[in-house]
Amino acid sequence: MFRFADPWFLTLLLVVPVIVVYTGRWRTKPVMDLSTTGFAAGIARSFWSRTRWLPAVLGYAALILLIAALARPQWGTRKVETLTRGVNIVLAVDVSKSMAAIDFEAKGEVVNRLEAVKSVVSDFIANRTGDRIGMVVFGTHAFTQVPLTRDYDTIAYVLERLEIGAAGDSTAIGDAIGIALKRLQDIDSKSNVMILLTDGESNAGELSPDEATAMAEKRGVKIYTIGVGGDGRAPFLVNHPLFGQQYVYQQVSMDEVTLQRIADRTGGVYFKAENTDALRRVYKTIDRMEKTEVPVEQYTDYRELYPPLVMLALILVILQTAAENTRYLEVP
């Protein structure tokens, strides 16, 4: 970006034509007054005679450069600084045995619940800007998979490699909330959010869901709860010792009452997602609800360009002076 810091100095350029007219440098005038010049009619004009306007041009050019230098020409690079003041979000993802139920669809294929969750959550992460996001996984136990970070690529990488049963076969919802609260304590933020996703009911862990919810309520942490799948019989892919892989239907259940209570007490919302499209809509809704304005500051770093102009003007003045006192010397 180019600009003049003091552009009003450029109005002095209007004075240059006045000076040219006033000094009459462009008018032809004899070098020496003689009564007659007929005897010199046949003499060819020399190069110096034909270019005796050159010293004046050098002077005017120097004047123009000095005026431009006074206006302080600058070249700047615009920079944008984003002040990230986003939300702290912890994703609590159920990886218990029940998440292996194959009743969801992703990219045109029938997949288990965890694979569908991976696909939707990765899109959710990609759409966030300025937020710190962490991840807690839980089954029989709960542990931190990724601490709060803005390194979304790392979160997506870890998410893609989650495996069913990595934290045990049961479901410890209370412990998951407790571990997530510890992660939210690591970095202060005006807004702390937890997204708890499960397809079962709490049947393990040292901390009950109600105790963990009371802690979250006291600390002002909002919890969105998502119930994945539904009650009843769901297909599971198992390895039979004789017949190989085959589908077996098993009874599954989800404690929607507890999930609703957790959301209500902490100021969040409970969602039920029985298919991939519904799950995607849930995360889009949360994404809209938890958007924060990120201040942006723009500034320009300018570099001064007038020193070369002053130097060039000085050179032109020196050349003009030298020319007027040597080859272009005028005798009255």
Backbone as numpy.savetxt, mean C-alpha at the origin, in Angstrom:
# Nx Ny Nz CAx CAy CAz Cx Cy Cz
8.36 15.90 -11.20 7.51 17.09 -11.20 8.40 18.34 -11.20
8.15 19.22 -12.18 8.94 20.45 -12.30 8.10 21.62 -11.82
8.76 22.57 -11.15 8.07 23.78 -10.72 9.08 24.90 -10.46
8.57 26.14 -10.36 9.35 27.28 -9.91 8.89 27.62 -8.50
9.83 27.66 -7.56 9.47 27.95 -6.17 9.01 29.40 -6.01
9.63 30.32 -6.75 9.26 31.74 -6.70 8.94 32.23 -8.11
7.84 31.78 -8.67 7.54 32.07 -10.09 7.35 33.54 -10.41
7.00 34.36 -9.41 6.76 35.77 -9.71 8.00 36.48 -10.23
9.21 35.93 -9.97 10.43 36.53 -10.52 10.44 36.46 -12.05
9.68 35.53 -12.62 9.65 35.38 -14.09 9.04 36.60 -14.77
8.30 37.42 -14.02 7.75 38.64 -14.62 8.85 39.60 -15.06
10.05 39.44 -14.48 11.18 40.29 -14.89 11.59 40.03 -16.33
11.19 38.90 -16.89 11.51 38.61 -18.29 10.88 39.64 -19.23
9.81 40.27 -18.77 9.16 41.29 -19.60 10.06 42.51 -19.78
11.02 42.66 -18.88 11.92 43.81 -18.96 12.97 43.62 -20.06
13.28 42.39 -20.40 14.34 42.10 -21.37 14.06 42.75 -22.73
12.86 42.59 -23.32 12.62 43.26 -24.62 12.77 44.78 -24.53
12.38 45.34 -23.37 12.51 46.80 -23.20 13.98 47.20 -23.24
14.81 46.41 -22.59 16.25 46.70 -22.59 16.83 46.59 -23.98
16.38 45.57 -24.73 16.87 45.37 -26.10 16.54 46.58 -26.96
15.29 47.04 -26.87 14.88 48.19 -27.68 15.62 49.45 -27.24
15.75 49.62 -25.94 16.36 50.84 -25.41 17.83 50.96 -25.80
18.56 49.89 -25.70 20.00 49.95 -26.01 20.25 49.98 -27.50
19.27 49.55 -28.29 19.42 49.58 -29.73 20.51 48.67 -30.23
20.69 47.56 -29.54 21.77 46.65 -29.93 21.54 46.03 -31.30
20.29 45.95 -31.72 20.02 45.26 -32.99 20.09 46.22 -34.18
20.19 47.52 -33.89 20.29 48.46 -35.01 21.70 48.47 -35.57
21.78 48.60 -36.88 23.09 48.67 -37.53 23.66 50.06 -37.35
24.88 50.12 -36.88 25.53 51.42 -36.72 26.98 51.29 -37.18
27.54 52.35 -37.75 28.92 52.26 -38.25 29.90 52.18 -37.10
31.00 51.54 -37.41 32.07 51.44 -36.42 32.82 52.77 -36.33
32.96 53.45 -37.48 33.71 54.72 -37.50 32.99 55.69 -38.44
32.82 56.91 -38.01 32.16 57.92 -38.84 33.13 58.46 -39.89
32.71 58.33 -41.18 33.51 58.84 -42.29 32.59 59.64 -43.21
33.18 60.58 -43.94 32.39 61.39 -44.84 31.89 60.58 -46.02
32.63 59.57 -46.37 32.21 58.69 -47.46 32.75 57.30 -47.22
31.97 56.29 -47.66 32.41 54.89 -47.50 32.51 54.22 -48.86
32.49 55.03 -49.91 32.53 54.46 -51.25 33.79 53.67 -51.51
34.91 54.09 -50.94 36.17 53.39 -51.22 36.19 51.99 -50.62
35.25 51.72 -49.66 35.26 50.40 -49.01 34.15 49.50 -49.53
33.52 49.97 -50.62 32.37 49.19 -51.12 32.77 47.81 -51.57
33.96 47.64 -52.05 34.36 46.34 -52.57 34.99 45.42 -51.56
35.12 45.89 -50.35 35.74 45.06 -49.32 34.70 44.12 -48.69
35.01 42.84 -48.68 34.10 41.84 -48.09 34.07 41.98 -46.56
32.88 41.77 -45.99 32.75 41.85 -44.54 33.36 40.60 -43.88
34.06 40.81 -42.81 34.69 39.69 -42.10 33.65 38.97 -41.22
34.04 37.78 -40.73 33.18 37.01 -39.82 32.86 37.81 -38.57
33.83 38.50 -38.04 33.64 39.27 -36.81 32.70 40.43 -37.03
32.74 40.98 -38.23 31.84 42.08 -38.54 30.41 41.60 -38.66
30.26 40.40 -39.28 28.90 39.87 -39.46 28.29 39.39 -38.16
29.12 39.08 -37.17 28.60 38.53 -35.90 28.82 39.48 -34.73
28.84 40.79 -35.03 29.12 41.71 -33.93 27.93 41.84 -32.96
26.81 41.17 -33.30 25.67 41.12 -32.39 25.85 40.08 -31.28
26.90 39.23 -31.44 27.05 38.10 -30.52 27.23 38.52 -29.05
28.07 39.52 -28.72 28.22 39.91 -27.31 26.91 40.31 -26.65
26.08 41.02 -27.43 24.80 41.44 -26.87 23.92 40.23 -26.57
23.92 39.25 -27.48 23.13 38.04 -27.28 23.59 37.29 -26.03
24.92 37.22 -25.87 25.46 36.55 -24.68 24.99 37.26 -23.41
24.96 38.58 -23.43 24.52 39.35 -22.26 23.05 39.13 -21.95
22.22 39.15 -23.00 20.79 38.93 -22.79 20.51 37.51 -22.30
21.22 36.54 -22.86 21.05 35.15 -22.43 21.42 34.99 -20.96
22.52 35.65 -20.56 22.93 35.60 -19.16 21.87 36.22 -18.26
21.28 37.33 -18.72 20.24 37.99 -17.94 19.02 37.08 -17.78
18.61 36.44 -18.87 17.45 35.53 -18.81 17.72 34.37 -17.85
18.92 33.81 -17.92 19.27 32.70 -17.02 19.25 33.13 -15.56
19.73 34.33 -15.28 19.73 34.82 -13.90 18.31 35.04 -13.39
17.43 35.54 -14.27 16.03 35.72 -13.86 15.39 34.35 -13.57
15.68 33.38 -14.45 15.15 32.03 -14.22 15.69 31.44 -12.92
16.96 31.70 -12.62 17.55 31.21 -11.38 16.88 31.83 -10.16
16.55 33.15 -10.26 15.85 33.81 -9.15 14.49 33.16 -8.88
13.84 32.62 -9.92 12.55 31.96 -9.75 12.69 30.57 -9.13
13.92 30.10 -8.93 14.25 28.83 -8.29 13.53 27.63 -8.93
13.98 27.22 -10.12 13.42 26.01 -10.72 13.77 24.79 -9.88
12.82 23.87 -9.75 13.01 22.68 -8.93 12.43 21.46 -9.64
13.07 20.34 -9.39 12.56 19.06 -9.88 12.27 18.18 -8.67
11.04 17.72 -8.56 10.66 16.96 -7.36 10.13 15.58 -7.68
10.26 14.70 -6.71 9.71 13.35 -6.78 8.60 13.24 -5.75
7.40 12.95 -6.21 6.26 12.85 -5.29 6.32 11.52 -4.54
6.13 11.60 -3.24 6.15 10.40 -2.40 4.84 10.32 -1.62
4.38 9.10 -1.42 3.15 8.87 -0.67 3.47 8.01 0.54
3.07 8.49 1.70 3.33 7.75 2.93 1.99 7.34 3.54
1.79 6.04 3.72 0.55 5.52 4.29 0.76 5.25 5.77
-0.08 5.88 6.58 -0.01 5.65 8.01 -0.98 4.53 8.37
-0.47 3.34 8.55 -1.32 2.18 8.79 -1.80 2.15 10.23
-3.09 2.30 10.37 -3.72 2.20 11.69 -4.89 1.24 11.57
-4.60 0.03 11.16 -5.64 -0.94 10.90 -6.10 -1.67 12.14
-6.75 -2.78 11.90 -7.34 -3.59 12.95 -6.42 -4.76 13.26
-6.39 -5.16 14.53 -5.73 -6.41 14.90 -6.76 -7.53 14.78
-6.49 -8.49 13.92 -7.43 -9.58 13.67 -6.73 -10.92 13.92
-7.36 -11.76 14.74 -6.87 -13.12 14.94 -7.89 -14.09 14.37
-7.44 -14.93 13.46 -8.29 -15.97 12.88 -8.12 -17.24 13.70
-9.20 -17.69 14.31 -9.17 -18.95 15.07 -9.85 -20.01 14.23
-9.07 -20.96 13.74 -9.56 -21.94 12.77 -9.61 -23.33 13.39
-10.75 -23.97 13.30 -10.95 -25.32 13.81 -10.31 -26.32 12.83
-9.40 -27.15 13.34 -8.79 -28.20 12.50 -9.05 -29.57 13.12
-10.14 -29.68 13.87 -10.49 -30.95 14.50 -10.94 -31.97 13.45
-11.17 -33.18 13.90 -11.48 -34.30 12.99 -12.75 -34.06 12.19
-13.73 -33.37 12.78 -15.01 -33.16 12.09 -14.87 -32.27 10.86
-13.79 -31.48 10.79 -13.58 -30.62 9.63 -13.23 -31.42 8.37
-13.10 -32.74 8.52 -12.82 -33.60 7.36 -14.08 -33.97 6.60
-15.25 -33.55 7.09 -16.50 -33.85 6.39 -16.47 -33.27 4.99
-16.79 -34.10 4.01 -16.70 -33.68 2.61 -18.09 -33.25 2.14
-18.46 -32.04 2.46 -19.78 -31.53 2.07 -19.71 -30.08 1.58
-18.54 -29.67 1.12 -18.36 -28.33 0.56 -17.80 -28.45 -0.85
-17.82 -27.36 -1.57 -17.30 -27.33 -2.94 -16.38 -26.14 -3.13
-15.27 -26.34 -3.78 -14.32 -25.26 -4.07 -13.71 -25.49 -5.44
-13.78 -24.46 -6.28 -13.23 -24.52 -7.65 -13.80 -25.69 -8.43
-15.10 -25.94 -8.23 -15.78 -26.98 -8.99 -15.57 -28.38 -8.49
-14.88 -28.55 -7.38 -14.63 -29.89 -6.83 -15.21 -30.00 -5.43
-15.65 -31.20 -5.09 -16.14 -31.47 -3.74 -14.94 -31.62 -2.81
-14.93 -30.85 -1.74 -13.79 -30.85 -0.83 -14.29 -30.92 0.61
-13.35 -31.16 1.53 -13.74 -31.15 2.94 -13.88 -29.71 3.44
-14.36 -29.57 4.64 -14.67 -28.24 5.17 -13.42 -27.38 5.33
-12.33 -27.99 5.75 -11.11 -27.21 5.95 -10.58 -26.66 4.64
-10.63 -27.44 3.57 -10.15 -26.96 2.27 -11.00 -25.79 1.78
-12.29 -25.85 2.02 -13.16 -24.73 1.63 -12.82 -23.49 2.44
-12.55 -23.68 3.72 -12.18 -22.56 4.59 -10.87 -21.93 4.11
-9.90 -22.74 3.76 -8.62 -22.23 3.27 -8.82 -21.31 2.07
-9.64 -21.75 1.13 -9.86 -20.97 -0.09 -10.49 -19.62 0.22
-11.49 -19.60 1.09 -12.20 -18.36 1.39 -11.36 -17.43 2.26
-10.69 -17.99 3.26 -9.90 -17.17 4.18 -8.71 -16.53 3.45
-8.11 -17.24 2.52 -6.98 -16.66 1.77 -7.43 -15.45 0.98
-8.64 -15.47 0.43 -9.18 -14.30 -0.27 -9.43 -13.16 0.71
-9.91 -13.48 1.88 -10.16 -12.47 2.92 -8.86 -11.77 3.30
-7.81 -12.54 3.49 -6.51 -11.98 3.87 -5.98 -11.06 2.76
-6.14 -11.52 1.52 -5.61 -10.74 0.39 -6.30 -9.39 0.25
-7.53 -9.26 0.73 -8.27 -8.01 0.58 -8.01 -7.01 1.70
-7.30 -7.44 2.75 -7.04 -6.54 3.87 -5.81 -5.70 3.60
-5.83 -4.47 4.08 -4.66 -3.59 3.96 -4.48 -2.85 5.27
-3.26 -2.83 5.77 -2.95 -2.09 6.98 -3.27 -2.81 8.27
-3.88 -4.00 8.20 -4.24 -4.74 9.41 -3.14 -5.71 9.81
-3.04 -5.94 11.10 -2.19 -7.04 11.58 -3.09 -8.25 11.73
-2.66 -9.36 11.16 -3.48 -10.58 11.20 -2.64 -11.70 11.80
-3.25 -12.43 12.72 -2.62 -13.59 13.31 -3.52 -14.81 13.13
-3.00 -16.00 13.45 -3.79 -17.21 13.27 -3.57 -18.16 14.44
-4.68 -18.65 14.95 -4.67 -19.68 16.00 -5.43 -20.88 15.46
-4.89 -22.05 15.62 -5.60 -23.27 15.23 -5.94 -24.05 16.49
-7.03 -24.77 16.41 -7.43 -25.53 17.60 -8.16 -26.82 17.23
-8.00 -27.77 18.14 -8.70 -29.04 18.10 -8.87 -29.43 19.55
-8.21 -30.52 19.97 -8.17 -30.84 21.39 -7.36 -29.78 22.15
-6.36 -29.25 21.48 -5.52 -28.20 22.03 -5.61 -26.98 21.11
-5.11 -25.86 21.61 -5.08 -24.63 20.81 -3.68 -24.05 20.88
-3.18 -23.58 19.76 -1.85 -22.97 19.75 -1.75 -21.93 18.63
-0.78 -21.04 18.79 -0.57 -19.97 17.80 0.14 -20.53 16.58
-0.46 -20.32 15.44 0.16 -20.73 14.18 0.96 -19.58 13.57
0.41 -18.37 13.65 1.09 -17.18 13.15 0.78 -16.03 14.11
1.79 -15.34 14.67 1.51 -14.18 15.51 1.02 -13.01 14.66
0.56 -11.96 15.30 0.07 -10.79 14.56 1.17 -10.23 13.66
0.84 -10.07 12.39 1.82 -9.60 11.42 1.10 -8.98 10.23
1.84 -8.15 9.49 1.33 -7.62 8.21 1.94 -8.38 7.03
2.64 -9.43 7.31 3.22 -10.25 6.25 2.16 -11.24 5.77
1.30 -10.76 4.87 0.16 -11.57 4.43 0.59 -12.79 3.63
1.71 -12.70 2.97 2.19 -13.86 2.20 2.52 -15.02 3.14
3.12 -14.72 4.28 3.44 -15.78 5.24 2.17 -16.40 5.81
1.18 -15.56 6.11 -0.08 -16.07 6.64 -0.73 -17.02 5.63
-0.76 -16.58 4.37 -1.37 -17.41 3.32 -0.60 -18.73 3.15
0.72 -18.65 3.26 1.55 -19.86 3.13 1.24 -20.86 4.24
1.15 -20.37 5.47 0.86 -21.25 6.62 -0.56 -21.79 6.52
-1.50 -20.93 6.14 -2.89 -21.35 6.00 -3.03 -22.51 5.03
-2.33 -22.42 3.92 -2.44 -23.46 2.89 -1.95 -24.82 3.39
-1.10 -24.81 4.40 -0.50 -26.06 4.89 -1.14 -26.60 6.17
-2.27 -26.02 6.55 -2.98 -26.55 7.72 -3.51 -27.95 7.41
-3.46 -28.80 8.41 -3.92 -30.19 8.23 -4.93 -30.54 9.32
-5.90 -31.33 8.94 -6.92 -31.79 9.88 -6.28 -32.71 10.92
-6.61 -32.48 12.17 -6.08 -33.31 13.25 -4.75 -32.84 13.79
-4.20 -31.74 13.25 -2.89 -31.25 13.69 -2.91 -30.83 15.15
-4.09 -30.47 15.67 -4.19 -30.06 17.08 -5.05 -31.03 17.88
-5.31 -32.21 17.32 -6.13 -33.19 18.01 -7.51 -33.31 17.38
-8.25 -34.33 17.77 -9.52 -34.64 17.14 -10.71 -33.91 17.75
-10.60 -33.47 19.00 -11.73 -32.84 19.69 -11.78 -31.34 19.38
-12.64 -30.60 20.13 -12.82 -29.17 19.87 -12.76 -28.38 21.17
-11.73 -27.54 21.31 -11.55 -26.74 22.52 -11.77 -25.26 22.17
-13.03 -24.86 22.13 -13.36 -23.49 21.74 -12.87 -22.48 22.78
-13.03 -22.80 24.05 -12.58 -21.89 25.11 -11.09 -21.62 25.06
-10.31 -22.69 24.90 -8.85 -22.52 24.82 -8.46 -21.71 23.59
-9.17 -21.90 22.49 -8.87 -21.14 21.27 -9.06 -19.65 21.51
-10.15 -19.29 22.18 -10.39 -17.87 22.49 -9.30 -17.35 23.41
-8.92 -18.15 24.41 -7.89 -17.73 25.36 -6.55 -17.47 24.69
-6.12 -18.37 23.81 -4.85 -18.18 23.09 -4.92 -16.96 22.18
-6.05 -16.78 21.51 -6.22 -15.63 20.62 -6.15 -14.32 21.41
-6.72 -14.30 22.62 -6.66 -13.10 23.46 -5.22 -12.76 23.83
-4.42 -13.77 24.08 -3.00 -13.53 24.39 -2.29 -12.89 23.21
-2.61 -13.35 22.01 -1.97 -12.77 20.82 -2.41 -11.32 20.63
-3.66 -11.02 20.93 -4.16 -9.65 20.77 -3.56 -8.72 21.81
-3.04 -9.27 22.89 -2.37 -8.45 23.90 -0.97 -8.05 23.47
-0.41 -8.76 22.49 0.99 -8.53 22.10 1.20 -7.14 21.53
0.23 -6.64 20.75 0.36 -5.35 20.07 -0.90 -4.54 20.33
-0.74 -3.33 20.86 -1.89 -2.48 21.16 -2.57 -2.01 19.87
-3.87 -1.92 19.95 -4.65 -1.41 18.83 -5.99 -0.91 19.36
-6.55 0.08 18.69 -7.85 0.60 19.10 -8.96 -0.39 18.80
-8.72 -1.30 17.86 -9.74 -2.26 17.47 -9.14 -3.66 17.42
-9.66 -4.56 18.25 -9.20 -5.94 18.28 -10.36 -6.86 17.93
-10.15 -7.71 16.95 -11.21 -8.56 16.43 -10.73 -10.00 16.37
-11.65 -10.92 16.69 -11.37 -12.34 16.55 -12.44 -12.94 15.65
-12.02 -13.79 14.73 -12.97 -14.51 13.88 -12.81 -15.99 14.20
-13.78 -16.53 14.90 -13.74 -17.92 15.37 -14.56 -18.79 14.44
-13.93 -19.75 13.82 -14.61 -20.64 12.89 -14.54 -22.07 13.40
-15.70 -22.72 13.50 -15.76 -24.09 13.98 -16.97 -24.79 13.39
-16.93 -26.11 13.40 -18.09 -26.88 12.91 -18.63 -27.82 13.98
-18.16 -27.64 15.19 -18.57 -28.58 16.24 -19.01 -27.89 17.51
-18.88 -28.61 18.59 -19.23 -28.09 19.90 -18.04 -28.32 20.83
-17.87 -27.42 21.79 -16.72 -27.48 22.68 -16.81 -28.71 23.58
-15.82 -29.59 23.45 -15.80 -30.82 24.26 -14.41 -31.14 24.78
-13.55 -30.12 24.83 -12.19 -30.32 25.32 -11.64 -28.98 25.79
-10.46 -29.02 26.39 -9.80 -27.79 26.81 -9.96 -27.49 28.28
-9.08 -26.63 28.77 -9.09 -26.25 30.18 -10.00 -25.06 30.46
-10.28 -24.26 29.44 -11.08 -23.05 29.60 -12.42 -23.24 28.91
-13.50 -22.97 29.62 -14.82 -23.11 29.03 -15.10 -21.94 28.10
-15.99 -22.10 27.12 -16.33 -21.00 26.22 -16.86 -19.77 26.96
-17.67 -19.99 28.00 -18.23 -18.86 28.75 -17.14 -18.10 29.51
-16.18 -18.81 30.10 -15.09 -18.15 30.81 -14.23 -17.34 29.84
-13.94 -17.93 28.70 -13.12 -17.23 27.70 -13.86 -16.02 27.15
-15.17 -16.16 26.95 -15.97 -15.05 26.44 -15.99 -13.89 27.44
-16.07 -14.21 28.73 -16.04 -13.16 29.75 -14.73 -12.39 29.70
-13.62 -13.08 29.47 -12.32 -12.42 29.35 -12.29 -11.50 28.13
-12.82 -11.99 27.02 -12.85 -11.19 25.79 -13.73 -9.96 25.97
-14.87 -10.14 26.64 -15.78 -9.04 26.88 -15.12 -7.97 27.74
-14.37 -8.40 28.75 -13.69 -7.46 29.65 -12.62 -6.67 28.92
-11.95 -7.29 27.98 -10.86 -6.64 27.25 -11.34 -5.89 26.01
-12.62 -5.93 25.73 -13.15 -5.19 24.59 -12.83 -5.81 23.25
-12.67 -7.13 23.21 -12.38 -7.84 21.96 -13.67 -8.33 21.34
-13.90 -7.93 20.12 -15.11 -8.34 19.40 -14.87 -9.70 18.74
-15.80 -10.62 18.91 -15.65 -11.96 18.34 -16.77 -12.22 17.35
-16.39 -12.47 16.10 -17.32 -12.96 15.10 -17.21 -14.48 15.09
-18.34 -15.15 15.21 -18.33 -16.61 15.21 -18.97 -17.13 13.93
-18.38 -18.18 13.38 -18.88 -18.78 12.14 -19.07 -20.27 12.36
-20.29 -20.73 12.18 -20.58 -22.15 12.26 -20.54 -22.75 10.87
-19.63 -23.67 10.66 -19.43 -24.26 9.33 -20.18 -25.59 9.24
-20.92 -25.77 8.14 -21.65 -27.02 7.97 -22.96 -27.01 8.75
-23.44 -28.19 9.06 -24.71 -28.28 9.79 -24.77 -29.55 10.62
-25.90 -29.74 11.29 -26.11 -30.96 12.08 -26.56 -32.11 11.18
-26.43 -33.31 11.70 -26.90 -34.48 10.96 -25.75 -35.33 10.45
-26.04 -36.09 9.41 -25.05 -37.02 8.87 -24.25 -36.31 7.76
-22.95 -36.51 7.79 -22.06 -35.90 6.80 -21.09 -36.95 6.28
-20.71 -36.89 4.99 -19.80 -37.90 4.42 -18.34 -37.64 4.81
-17.65 -38.72 5.14 -16.22 -38.67 5.43 -15.52 -39.71 4.56
-14.34 -39.38 4.09 -13.55 -40.31 3.30 -12.61 -41.06 4.24
-12.76 -42.39 4.30 -11.94 -43.19 5.22 -11.23 -44.29 4.43
-10.16 -44.80 5.01 -9.42 -45.90 4.40 -9.84 -47.22 5.05
-10.55 -48.04 4.30 -10.98 -49.35 4.80 -9.85 -50.35 4.57
-9.55 -51.19 5.56 -8.43 -52.14 5.40 -8.60 -53.11 4.24
-9.84 -53.38 3.83 -10.08 -54.34 2.73 -10.50 -53.66 1.43
-11.34 -52.65 1.55 -11.94 -52.05 0.35 -11.31 -50.71 -0.04
-10.27 -50.30 0.68 -9.59 -49.05 0.34 -10.40 -47.83 0.75
-10.23 -46.74 0.02 -10.93 -45.51 0.36 -12.42 -45.60 0.00
-13.25 -45.17 0.94 -14.68 -45.16 0.69 -15.34 -44.11 1.59
-16.53 -43.69 1.17 -17.26 -42.68 1.93 -18.09 -43.35 3.02
-18.00 -42.76 4.20 -18.77 -43.24 5.35 -19.50 -42.04 5.95
-20.78 -42.20 6.20 -21.56 -41.11 6.79 -21.52 -41.21 8.31
-21.21 -40.07 8.93 -21.14 -40.02 10.38 -21.98 -38.85 10.90
-22.43 -39.01 12.13 -23.24 -37.98 12.75 -22.36 -36.82 13.22
-22.74 -35.59 12.88 -22.02 -34.40 13.33 -23.01 -33.44 13.97
-22.53 -32.62 14.87 -23.41 -31.65 15.53 -22.63 -30.37 15.80
-23.36 -29.27 15.89 -22.73 -27.97 16.12 -23.52 -27.22 17.19
-22.79 -26.60 18.12 -23.41 -25.88 19.23 -23.62 -24.42 18.81
-24.71 -24.18 18.08 -24.98 -22.82 17.60 -25.35 -21.88 18.73
-25.95 -22.42 19.78 -26.35 -21.58 20.91 -25.13 -20.93 21.54
-24.07 -21.71 21.75 -22.84 -21.17 22.35 -22.18 -20.16 21.42
-22.13 -20.46 20.14 -21.52 -19.54 19.19 -22.29 -18.21 19.13
-23.61 -18.29 19.18 -24.43 -17.08 19.19 -24.18 -16.26 20.46
-24.06 -16.96 21.58 -23.84 -16.27 22.84 -22.48 -15.58 22.88
-21.47 -16.24 22.36 -20.13 -15.64 22.31 -20.15 -14.34 21.51
-20.81 -14.38 20.35 -20.88 -13.19 19.49 -21.67 -12.08 20.15
-22.80 -12.41 20.74 -23.66 -11.40 21.35 -22.96 -10.69 22.52
-22.28 -11.45 23.35 -21.65 -10.86 24.54 -20.46 -9.96 24.21
-19.83 -10.19 23.08 -18.62 -9.41 22.73 -18.89 -8.34 21.67
-20.12 -8.23 21.23 -20.45 -7.21 20.23 -20.21 -7.66 18.80
-20.01 -8.96 18.62 -19.81 -9.49 17.27 -21.10 -9.99 16.66
-20.99 -10.85 15.67 -22.15 -11.40 14.97 -21.90 -12.88 14.73
-22.96 -13.68 14.87 -22.85 -15.10 14.56 -23.35 -15.35 13.14
-22.58 -16.12 12.37 -22.96 -16.49 11.01 -22.98 -18.01 10.88
-23.89 -18.49 10.07 -23.90 -19.92 9.75 -23.63 -20.08 8.27
-22.66 -20.94 7.94 -22.28 -21.16 6.54 -22.34 -22.65 6.25
-23.33 -23.04 5.46 -23.51 -24.46 5.14 -22.93 -24.86 3.79
-22.39 -23.87 3.07 -21.73 -24.17 1.80 -20.68 -23.10 1.53
-19.90 -23.29 0.48 -18.79 -22.39 0.20 -19.26 -20.99 -0.13
-20.33 -20.85 -0.90 -20.84 -19.52 -1.25 -21.27 -18.75 -0.01
-21.95 -19.44 0.89 -22.38 -18.78 2.13 -21.17 -18.38 2.97
-20.16 -19.23 3.01 -18.95 -18.93 3.77 -18.23 -17.72 3.18
-18.20 -17.64 1.86 -17.56 -16.49 1.20 -18.33 -15.20 1.50
-19.65 -15.28 1.52 -20.45 -14.09 1.84 -20.22 -13.64 3.28
-20.02 -14.61 4.18 -19.76 -14.28 5.58 -18.48 -13.47 5.71
-17.42 -13.92 5.08 -16.15 -13.21 5.19 -16.18 -11.86 4.48
-16.95 -11.75 3.42 -17.10 -10.46 2.76 -17.85 -9.48 3.66
-18.84 -10.00 4.38 -19.59 -9.15 5.31 -18.69 -8.65 6.43
-17.89 -9.54 6.99 -16.96 -9.15 8.06 -15.94 -8.16 7.52
-15.48 -8.38 6.30 -14.50 -7.49 5.68 -15.04 -6.07 5.60
-16.32 -5.94 5.22 -16.94 -4.60 5.13 -17.14 -3.99 6.51
-17.52 -4.81 7.47 -17.83 -4.30 8.80 -16.58 -3.83 9.54
-15.44 -4.41 9.22 -14.22 -4.10 9.96 -13.21 -3.31 9.14
-13.68 -2.52 8.19 -12.80 -1.66 7.42 -12.47 -0.41 8.24
-11.23 0.04 8.15 -10.82 1.27 8.81 -10.22 2.21 7.79
-10.38 3.51 8.02 -9.77 4.49 7.14 -8.29 4.58 7.44
-7.49 4.49 6.39 -6.04 4.56 6.53 -5.56 5.91 6.03
-5.07 6.79 6.92 -4.61 8.11 6.47 -3.45 8.00 5.50
-3.46 8.87 4.50 -2.39 8.89 3.50 -1.82 10.30 3.42
-0.53 10.42 3.53 0.14 11.70 3.42 0.96 11.73 2.13
0.81 12.82 1.36 1.59 12.98 0.13 2.54 14.16 0.29
3.74 13.98 -0.13 4.69 15.07 -0.11 5.66 14.89 -1.27
6.34 15.99 -1.64 7.25 15.96 -2.77 8.64 16.40 -2.32
9.62 15.62 -2.68 11.01 15.93 -2.36 11.63 16.64 -3.56
11.92 17.96 -3.41 12.39 18.78 -4.53 13.91 18.94 -4.51
14.47 19.01 -5.71 15.91 19.25 -5.88 16.08 20.58 -6.62
16.92 21.47 -6.06 17.13 22.80 -6.66 17.92 22.70 -7.96
17.44 23.41 -8.99 18.08 23.40 -10.30 18.75 24.74 -10.65
18.65 25.75 -9.76 19.19 27.07 -10.12 20.71 27.15 -10.15
21.48 26.37 -9.35 22.95 26.53 -9.40 23.55 26.39 -10.79
23.15 25.38 -11.58 23.71 25.31 -12.95 23.36 26.53 -13.80
22.17 27.10 -13.58 21.78 28.28 -14.36 22.66 29.47 -14.01
22.93 29.64 -12.70 23.80 30.74 -12.28 25.21 30.55 -12.84
25.70 29.33 -12.81 27.04 29.04 -13.34 27.11 29.33 -14.83
26.08 28.90 -15.58 26.07 29.14 -17.01 25.97 30.64 -17.32
25.17 31.36 -16.53 25.06 32.82 -16.73 26.39 33.50 -16.48
27.11 33.05 -15.47 28.43 33.62 -15.18 29.40 33.37 -16.33
29.35 32.18 -16.90 30.22 31.86 -18.04 29.89 32.76 -19.23
28.59 32.97 -19.47 28.18 33.82 -20.59 28.63 35.27 -20.38
28.57 35.76 -19.14 29.02 37.13 -18.85 30.52 37.25 -19.09
31.27 36.22 -18.68 32.72 36.23 -18.91 33.03 36.24 -20.41
32.31 35.41 -21.16 32.51 35.36 -22.61 32.14 36.70 -23.25
31.05 37.31 -22.79 30.64 38.60 -23.33 31.71 39.66 -23.07
32.21 39.69 -21.85 33.23 40.68 -21.50 34.50 40.48 -22.32
34.89 39.22 -22.47 36.10 38.92 -23.25 35.90 39.31 -24.70
34.72 39.02 -25.24 34.46 39.35 -26.66 34.44 40.84 -26.89
33.79 41.60 -25.99 33.69 43.04 -26.17 35.04 43.76 -26.02
35.98 43.10 -25.41 37.29 43.73 -25.21 38.37 43.14 -26.12
37.99 42.30 -27.04 38.96 41.74 -27.99 38.44 41.91 -29.39
37.96 40.85 -30.01 37.53 40.88 -31.40 36.36 41.83 -31.65
35.49 41.97 -30.68 34.29 42.79 -30.87 34.44 44.16 -30.20
35.67 44.58 -30.00 35.91 45.89 -29.39 35.39 46.99 -30.32
34.59 47.87 -29.78 34.02 48.98 -30.56 34.75 50.28 -30.19
35.15 50.97 -31.23 35.84 52.26 -31.04 34.84 53.37 -31.35
34.63 54.32 -30.45 33.68 55.39 -30.70 34.05 56.19 -31.94
